[in-house]
Short mmCIF file of C-alpha atoms and ligand atoms in Angstrom, two decimals:
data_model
loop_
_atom_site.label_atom_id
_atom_site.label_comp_id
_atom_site.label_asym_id
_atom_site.label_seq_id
_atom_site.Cartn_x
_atom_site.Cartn_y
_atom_site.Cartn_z
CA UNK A 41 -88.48 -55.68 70.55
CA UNK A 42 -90.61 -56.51 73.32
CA UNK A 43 -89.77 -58.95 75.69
CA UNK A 44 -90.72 -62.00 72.94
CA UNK A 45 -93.18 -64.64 73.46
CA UNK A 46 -91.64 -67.55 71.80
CA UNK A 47 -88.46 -68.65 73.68
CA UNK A 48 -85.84 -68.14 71.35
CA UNK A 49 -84.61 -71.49 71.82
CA UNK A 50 -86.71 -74.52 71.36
CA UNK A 51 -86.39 -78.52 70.04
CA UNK A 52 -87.95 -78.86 66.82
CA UNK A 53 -89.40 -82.43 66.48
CA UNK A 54 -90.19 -83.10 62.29
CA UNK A 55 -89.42 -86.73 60.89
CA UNK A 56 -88.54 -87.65 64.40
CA UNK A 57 -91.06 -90.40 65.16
CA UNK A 58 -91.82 -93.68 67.72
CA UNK A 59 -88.87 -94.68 70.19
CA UNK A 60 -86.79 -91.67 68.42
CA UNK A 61 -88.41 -88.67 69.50
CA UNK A 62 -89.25 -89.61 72.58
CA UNK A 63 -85.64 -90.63 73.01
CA UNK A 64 -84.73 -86.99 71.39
CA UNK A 65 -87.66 -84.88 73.75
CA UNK A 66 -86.23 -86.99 76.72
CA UNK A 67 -82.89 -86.39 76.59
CA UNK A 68 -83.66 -82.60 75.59
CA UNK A 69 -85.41 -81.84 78.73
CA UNK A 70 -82.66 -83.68 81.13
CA UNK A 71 -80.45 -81.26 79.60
CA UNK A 72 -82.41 -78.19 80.11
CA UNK A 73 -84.74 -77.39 76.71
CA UNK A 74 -87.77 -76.30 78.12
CA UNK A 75 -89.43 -75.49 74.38
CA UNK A 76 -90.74 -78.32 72.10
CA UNK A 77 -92.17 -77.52 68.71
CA UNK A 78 -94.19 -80.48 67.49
CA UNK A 79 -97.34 -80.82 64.36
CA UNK A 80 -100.66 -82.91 63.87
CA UNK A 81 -98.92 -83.66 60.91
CA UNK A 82 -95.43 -84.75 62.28
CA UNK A 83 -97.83 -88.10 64.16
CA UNK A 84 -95.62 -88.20 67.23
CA UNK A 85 -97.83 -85.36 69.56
CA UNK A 86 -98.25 -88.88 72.00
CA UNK A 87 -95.10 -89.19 72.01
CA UNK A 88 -93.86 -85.89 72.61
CA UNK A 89 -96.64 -86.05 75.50
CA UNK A 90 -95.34 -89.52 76.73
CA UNK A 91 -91.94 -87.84 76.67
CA UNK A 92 -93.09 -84.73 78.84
CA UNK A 93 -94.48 -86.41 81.14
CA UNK A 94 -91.78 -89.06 81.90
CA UNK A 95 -89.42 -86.12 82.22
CA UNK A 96 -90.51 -85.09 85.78
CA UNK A 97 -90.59 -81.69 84.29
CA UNK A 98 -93.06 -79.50 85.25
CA UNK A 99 -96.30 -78.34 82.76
CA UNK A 100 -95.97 -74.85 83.94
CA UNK A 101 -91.98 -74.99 83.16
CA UNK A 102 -92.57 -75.28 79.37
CA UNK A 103 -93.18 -73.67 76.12
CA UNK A 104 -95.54 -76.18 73.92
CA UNK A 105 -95.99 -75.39 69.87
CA UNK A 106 -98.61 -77.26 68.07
CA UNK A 107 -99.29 -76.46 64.35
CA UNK A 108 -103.32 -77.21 62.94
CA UNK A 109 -102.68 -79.52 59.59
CA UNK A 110 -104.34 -78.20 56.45
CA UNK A 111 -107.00 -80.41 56.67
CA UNK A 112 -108.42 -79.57 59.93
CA UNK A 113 -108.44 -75.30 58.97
CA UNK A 114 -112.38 -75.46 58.55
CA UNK A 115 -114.06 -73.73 61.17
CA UNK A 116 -115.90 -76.61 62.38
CA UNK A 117 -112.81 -78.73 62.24
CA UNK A 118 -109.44 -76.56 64.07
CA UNK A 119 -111.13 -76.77 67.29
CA UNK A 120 -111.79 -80.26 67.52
CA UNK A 121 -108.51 -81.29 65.88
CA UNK A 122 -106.90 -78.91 68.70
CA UNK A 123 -108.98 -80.62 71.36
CA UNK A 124 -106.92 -84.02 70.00
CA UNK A 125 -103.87 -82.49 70.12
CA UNK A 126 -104.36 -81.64 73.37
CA UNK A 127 -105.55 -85.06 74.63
CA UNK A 128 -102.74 -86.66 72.54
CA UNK A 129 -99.96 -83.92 74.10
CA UNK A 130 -101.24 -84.99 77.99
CA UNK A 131 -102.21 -81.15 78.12
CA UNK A 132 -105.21 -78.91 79.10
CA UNK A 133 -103.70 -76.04 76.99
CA UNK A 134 -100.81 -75.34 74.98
CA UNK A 135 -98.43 -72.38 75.11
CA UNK A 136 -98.67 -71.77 71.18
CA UNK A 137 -100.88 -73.17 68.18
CA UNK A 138 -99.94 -72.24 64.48
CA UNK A 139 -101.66 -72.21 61.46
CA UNK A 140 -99.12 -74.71 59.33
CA UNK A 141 -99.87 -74.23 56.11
CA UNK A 142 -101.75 -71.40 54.35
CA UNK A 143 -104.71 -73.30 53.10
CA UNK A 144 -103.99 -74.35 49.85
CA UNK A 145 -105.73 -72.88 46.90
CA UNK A 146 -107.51 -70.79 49.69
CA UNK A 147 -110.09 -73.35 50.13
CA UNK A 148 -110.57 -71.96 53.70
CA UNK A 149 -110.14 -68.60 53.71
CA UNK A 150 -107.55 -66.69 56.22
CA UNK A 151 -110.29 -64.78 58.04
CA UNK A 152 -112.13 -68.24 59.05
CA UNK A 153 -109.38 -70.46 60.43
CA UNK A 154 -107.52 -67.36 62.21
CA UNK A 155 -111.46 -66.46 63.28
CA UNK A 156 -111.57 -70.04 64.69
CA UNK A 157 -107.96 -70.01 65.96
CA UNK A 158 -108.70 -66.57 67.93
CA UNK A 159 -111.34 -68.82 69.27
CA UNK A 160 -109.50 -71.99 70.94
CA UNK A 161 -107.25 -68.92 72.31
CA UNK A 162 -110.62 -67.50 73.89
CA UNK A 163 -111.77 -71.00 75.48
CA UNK A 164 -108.52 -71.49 76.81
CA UNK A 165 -107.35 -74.21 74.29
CA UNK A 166 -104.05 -72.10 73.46
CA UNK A 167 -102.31 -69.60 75.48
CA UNK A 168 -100.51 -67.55 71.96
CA UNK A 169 -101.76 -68.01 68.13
CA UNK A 170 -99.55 -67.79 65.25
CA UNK A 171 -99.11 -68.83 61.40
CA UNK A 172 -96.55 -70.32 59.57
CA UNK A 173 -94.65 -70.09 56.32
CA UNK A 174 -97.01 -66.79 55.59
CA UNK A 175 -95.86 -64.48 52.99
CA UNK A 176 -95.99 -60.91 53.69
CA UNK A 177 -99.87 -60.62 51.54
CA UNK A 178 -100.60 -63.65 54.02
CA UNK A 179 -99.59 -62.14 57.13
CA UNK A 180 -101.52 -59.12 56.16
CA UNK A 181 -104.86 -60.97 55.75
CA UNK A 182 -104.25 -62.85 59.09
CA UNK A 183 -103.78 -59.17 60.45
CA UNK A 184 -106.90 -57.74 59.18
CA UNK A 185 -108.87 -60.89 60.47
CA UNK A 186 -107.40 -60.77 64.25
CA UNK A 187 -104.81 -57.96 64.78
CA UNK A 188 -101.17 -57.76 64.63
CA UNK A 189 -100.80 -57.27 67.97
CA UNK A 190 -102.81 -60.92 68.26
CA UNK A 191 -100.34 -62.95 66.50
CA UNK A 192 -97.17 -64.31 68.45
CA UNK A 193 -94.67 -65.68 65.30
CA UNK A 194 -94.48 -65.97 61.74
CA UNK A 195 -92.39 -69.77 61.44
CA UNK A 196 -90.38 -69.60 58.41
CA UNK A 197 -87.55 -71.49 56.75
CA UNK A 198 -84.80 -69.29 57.79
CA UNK A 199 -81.50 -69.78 57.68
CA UNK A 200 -77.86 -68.66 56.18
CA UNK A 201 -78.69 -69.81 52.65
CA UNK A 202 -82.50 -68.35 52.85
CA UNK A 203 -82.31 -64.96 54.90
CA UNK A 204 -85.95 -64.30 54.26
CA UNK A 205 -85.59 -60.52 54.84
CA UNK A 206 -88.40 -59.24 53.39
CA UNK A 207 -90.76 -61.35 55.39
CA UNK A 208 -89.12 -61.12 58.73
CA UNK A 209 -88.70 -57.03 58.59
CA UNK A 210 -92.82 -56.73 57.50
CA UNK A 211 -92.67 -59.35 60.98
CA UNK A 212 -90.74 -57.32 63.11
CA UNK A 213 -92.67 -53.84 61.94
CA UNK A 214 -96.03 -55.72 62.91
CA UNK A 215 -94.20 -56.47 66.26
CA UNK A 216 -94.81 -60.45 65.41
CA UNK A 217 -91.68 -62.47 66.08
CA UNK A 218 -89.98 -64.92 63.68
CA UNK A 219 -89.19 -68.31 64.24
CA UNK A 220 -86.44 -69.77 62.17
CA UNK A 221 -86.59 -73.40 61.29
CA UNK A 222 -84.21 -75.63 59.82
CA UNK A 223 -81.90 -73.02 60.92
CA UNK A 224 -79.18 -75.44 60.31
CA UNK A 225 -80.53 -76.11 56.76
CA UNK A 226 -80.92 -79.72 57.38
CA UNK A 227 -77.29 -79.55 57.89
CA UNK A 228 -76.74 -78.38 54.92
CA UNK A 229 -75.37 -75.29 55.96
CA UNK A 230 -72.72 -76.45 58.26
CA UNK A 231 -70.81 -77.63 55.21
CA UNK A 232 -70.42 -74.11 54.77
CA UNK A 233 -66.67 -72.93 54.33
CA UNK A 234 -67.49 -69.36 56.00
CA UNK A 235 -70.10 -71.04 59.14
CA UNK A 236 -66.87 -73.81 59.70
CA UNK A 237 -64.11 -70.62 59.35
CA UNK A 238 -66.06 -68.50 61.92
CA UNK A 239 -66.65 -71.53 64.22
CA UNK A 240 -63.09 -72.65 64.02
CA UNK A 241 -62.39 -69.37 64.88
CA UNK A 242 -64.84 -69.00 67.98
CA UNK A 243 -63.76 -72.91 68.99
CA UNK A 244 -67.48 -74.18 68.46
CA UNK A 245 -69.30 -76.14 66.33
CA UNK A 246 -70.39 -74.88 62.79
CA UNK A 247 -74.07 -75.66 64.27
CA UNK A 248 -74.11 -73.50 66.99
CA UNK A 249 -72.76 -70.66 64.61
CA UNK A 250 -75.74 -70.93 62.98
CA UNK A 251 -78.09 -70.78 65.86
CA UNK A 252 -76.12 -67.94 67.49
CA UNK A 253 -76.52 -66.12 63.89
CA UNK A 254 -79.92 -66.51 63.61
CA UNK A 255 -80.59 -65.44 68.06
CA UNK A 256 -78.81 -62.56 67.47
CA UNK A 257 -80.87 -61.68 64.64
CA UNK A 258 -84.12 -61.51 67.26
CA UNK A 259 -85.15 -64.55 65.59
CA UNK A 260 -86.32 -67.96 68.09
CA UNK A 261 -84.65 -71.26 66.56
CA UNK A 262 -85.64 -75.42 66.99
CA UNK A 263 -83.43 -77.35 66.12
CA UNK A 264 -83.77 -81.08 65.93
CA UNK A 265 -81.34 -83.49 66.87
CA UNK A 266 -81.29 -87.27 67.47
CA UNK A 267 -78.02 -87.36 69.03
CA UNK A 268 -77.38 -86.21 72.53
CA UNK A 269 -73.86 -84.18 71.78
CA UNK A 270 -75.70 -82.35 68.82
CA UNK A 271 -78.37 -81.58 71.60
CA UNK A 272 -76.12 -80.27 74.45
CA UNK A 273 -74.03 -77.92 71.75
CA UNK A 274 -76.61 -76.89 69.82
CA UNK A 275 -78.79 -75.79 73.62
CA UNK A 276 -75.15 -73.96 74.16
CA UNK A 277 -75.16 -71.56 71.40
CA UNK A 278 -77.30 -69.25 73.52
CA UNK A 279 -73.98 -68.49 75.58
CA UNK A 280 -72.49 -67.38 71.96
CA UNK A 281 -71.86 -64.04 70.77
CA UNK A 282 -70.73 -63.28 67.26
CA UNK A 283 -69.25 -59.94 66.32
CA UNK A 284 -70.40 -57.74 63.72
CA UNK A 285 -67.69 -58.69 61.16
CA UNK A 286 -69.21 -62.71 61.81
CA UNK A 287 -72.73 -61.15 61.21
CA UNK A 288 -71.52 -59.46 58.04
CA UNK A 289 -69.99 -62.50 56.72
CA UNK A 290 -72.78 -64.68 57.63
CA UNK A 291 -75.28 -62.07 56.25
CA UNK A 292 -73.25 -62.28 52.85
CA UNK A 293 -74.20 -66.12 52.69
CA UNK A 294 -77.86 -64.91 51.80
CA UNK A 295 -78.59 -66.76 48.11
CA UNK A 296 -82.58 -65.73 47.99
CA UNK A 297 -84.71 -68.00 46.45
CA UNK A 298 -82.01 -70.57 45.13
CA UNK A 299 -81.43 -71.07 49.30
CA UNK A 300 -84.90 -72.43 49.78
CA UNK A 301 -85.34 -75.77 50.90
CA UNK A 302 -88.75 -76.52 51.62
CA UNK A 303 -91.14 -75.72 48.58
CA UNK A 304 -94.12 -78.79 48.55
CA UNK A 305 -95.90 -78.06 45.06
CA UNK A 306 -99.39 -78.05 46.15
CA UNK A 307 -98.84 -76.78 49.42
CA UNK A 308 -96.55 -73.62 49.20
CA UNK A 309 -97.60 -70.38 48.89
CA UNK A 310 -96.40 -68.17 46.10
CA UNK A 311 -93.38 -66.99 48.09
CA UNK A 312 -91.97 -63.54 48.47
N1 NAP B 153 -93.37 -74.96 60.00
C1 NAP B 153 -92.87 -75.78 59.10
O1 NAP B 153 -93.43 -75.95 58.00
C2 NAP B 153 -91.60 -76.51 59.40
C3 NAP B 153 -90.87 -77.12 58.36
C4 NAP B 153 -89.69 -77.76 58.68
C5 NAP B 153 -89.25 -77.80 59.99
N2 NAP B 153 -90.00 -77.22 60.99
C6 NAP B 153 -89.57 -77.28 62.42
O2 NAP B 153 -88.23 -76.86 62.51
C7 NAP B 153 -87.46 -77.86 63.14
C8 NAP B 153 -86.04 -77.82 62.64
O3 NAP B 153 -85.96 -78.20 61.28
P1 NAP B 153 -85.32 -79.58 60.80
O4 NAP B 153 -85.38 -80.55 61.94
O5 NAP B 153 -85.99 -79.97 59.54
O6 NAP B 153 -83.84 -79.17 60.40
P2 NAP B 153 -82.60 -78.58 61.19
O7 NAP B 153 -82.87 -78.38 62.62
O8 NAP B 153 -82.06 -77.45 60.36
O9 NAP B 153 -81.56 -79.76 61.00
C9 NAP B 153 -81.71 -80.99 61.65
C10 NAP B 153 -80.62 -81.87 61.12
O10 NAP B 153 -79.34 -81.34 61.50
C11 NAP B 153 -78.61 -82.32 62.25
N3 NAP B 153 -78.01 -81.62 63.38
C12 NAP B 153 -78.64 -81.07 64.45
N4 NAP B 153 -77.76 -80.50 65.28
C13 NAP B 153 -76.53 -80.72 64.75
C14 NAP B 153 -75.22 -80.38 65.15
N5 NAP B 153 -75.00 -79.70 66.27
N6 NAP B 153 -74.20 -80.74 64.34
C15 NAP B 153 -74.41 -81.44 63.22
N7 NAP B 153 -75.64 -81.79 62.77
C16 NAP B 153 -76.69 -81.43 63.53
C17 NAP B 153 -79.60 -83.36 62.69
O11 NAP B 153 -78.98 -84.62 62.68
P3 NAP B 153 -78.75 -85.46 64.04
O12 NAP B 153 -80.09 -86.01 64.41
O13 NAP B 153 -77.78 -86.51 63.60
O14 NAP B 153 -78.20 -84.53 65.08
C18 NAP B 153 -80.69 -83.30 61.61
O15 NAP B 153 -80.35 -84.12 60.52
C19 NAP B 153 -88.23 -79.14 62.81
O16 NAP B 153 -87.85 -80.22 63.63
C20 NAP B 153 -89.65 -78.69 62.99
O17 NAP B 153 -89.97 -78.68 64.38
C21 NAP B 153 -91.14 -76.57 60.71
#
């Protein structure tokens, strides 16, 4: 791969709202994240941008995600809604803006709101555009409307449980990156008996097994944590390095669609 665009390691920021994410987003940067994946949806973009700027961090020092709700995928409406992002983030641009959602039903169709999202990238709103939870027939329409080579990361739910292969190698042939999220399953995953066997094994934390699994794999990862020590181990997986018999095991955790944790009705796509 090409030297990717999304840092592989970022702070994901869903549920996390008020005095907690700016809490989570503060401690974060004093311990070195420099990547913080936020939503219009998620309502805490102020705080995230309160957070950033208390940190004494510098703009130019980090990697911002937004991702444009499904409301605001009208061509008249993603720029604008971007514009408030932006005002609510303390920010003239941000690093990368994804389309959330697929619109549902296809009430907006793929080649207007990656038409419009091209756009913000053109006036400077965005530095890198991308989509989220596309299916492979998604990710080709977004292709034919802008370009592969326009189109930084696919975001999927990606982790042990929910490999996702099928999606992620159509990614990597397009040369667009994944980005797992809930990595860690929600936590389900580091129940695991295999993740807690190979971390016993390494001396580390189930989480960061997880994390390393998935960064070795290419893919970036945000996890989100509320609690500083979950933070500062989960930031030192990058240092990790699982061998091939720890890939194979972990690969062998795979259990397709039954893994799948997020699935809104109304919302989802038909999924690969
Ligand atoms: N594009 C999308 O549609 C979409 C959907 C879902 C999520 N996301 C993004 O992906 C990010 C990650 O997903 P997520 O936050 O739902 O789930 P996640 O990162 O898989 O898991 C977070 C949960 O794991 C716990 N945790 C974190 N580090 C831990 C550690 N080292 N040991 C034990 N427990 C740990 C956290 O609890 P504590 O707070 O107690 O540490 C929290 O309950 C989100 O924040 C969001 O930015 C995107």
């Amino acid at each position: 791969m090409t030297h990717p665009i999304v840092p592989l390691f970022g702070l994901g920021t869903f549920r996390l709202k008020e005095q907690a994410v700016i809490d989570s987003v503060s401690t974060a940067l004093s311990l070195g994240y420099r990547a913080i994946d936020t939503a219009q949806i998620y309502g805490n973009e102020a705080e995230v941008g309160q957070a950033v700027a208390g940190s004494g961090v510098a703009r130019s020092e980090l990697f911002l995600t937004t991702k444009i709700w499904t409301d605001n995928l009208a061509q008249d409406r993603l720029i604008p809604s971007l514009k408030e992002s932006l005002l609510k983030l303390r920010t003239d641009d941000v690093d990368l803006t994804l389309i959330h959602w697929p619109s549902p039903g296809q009430a907006v169709p793929v080649a207007e709101f990656m038409g419009a999202l091209a756009e913000a990238r053109r006036q400077g709103l965005t530095r890198h555009i991308g989509v989220s939870n596309f299916t492979v027939a998604l990710m080709q329409e977004a292709i034919d409307a802008v370009g592969a080579g326009q189109i930084a990361t696919n975001q999927i739910e990606l982790h042990p449980y929910l490999q996702n292969r099928f999606v992620a190698d159509f990614a990597s042939g397009q040369g667009i990156q994944i980005t797992s999220y809930m990595t860690l399953g929600y936590g389900k995953v580091l129940k695991d008996e295999v993740v807690q066997e190979i971390a016993a094994e390494h001396g580390v934390e189930p989480a960061q097994i997880a994390l390393a699994w998935a960064m070795q794999l290419g893919y970036a990862v945000i996890p989100s944590s509320t609690q500083r020590k979950n933070l500062e181990s989960n930031l030192a997986a990058q240092s990790l390095r699982l061998t091939s018999t720890d890939m194979e095991r972990l690969a062998a955790l795979d259990a397709g669609a039954a893994g799948r944790l997020v699935d809104p009705e109304g919302l989802a796509p038909r999924w690969d």
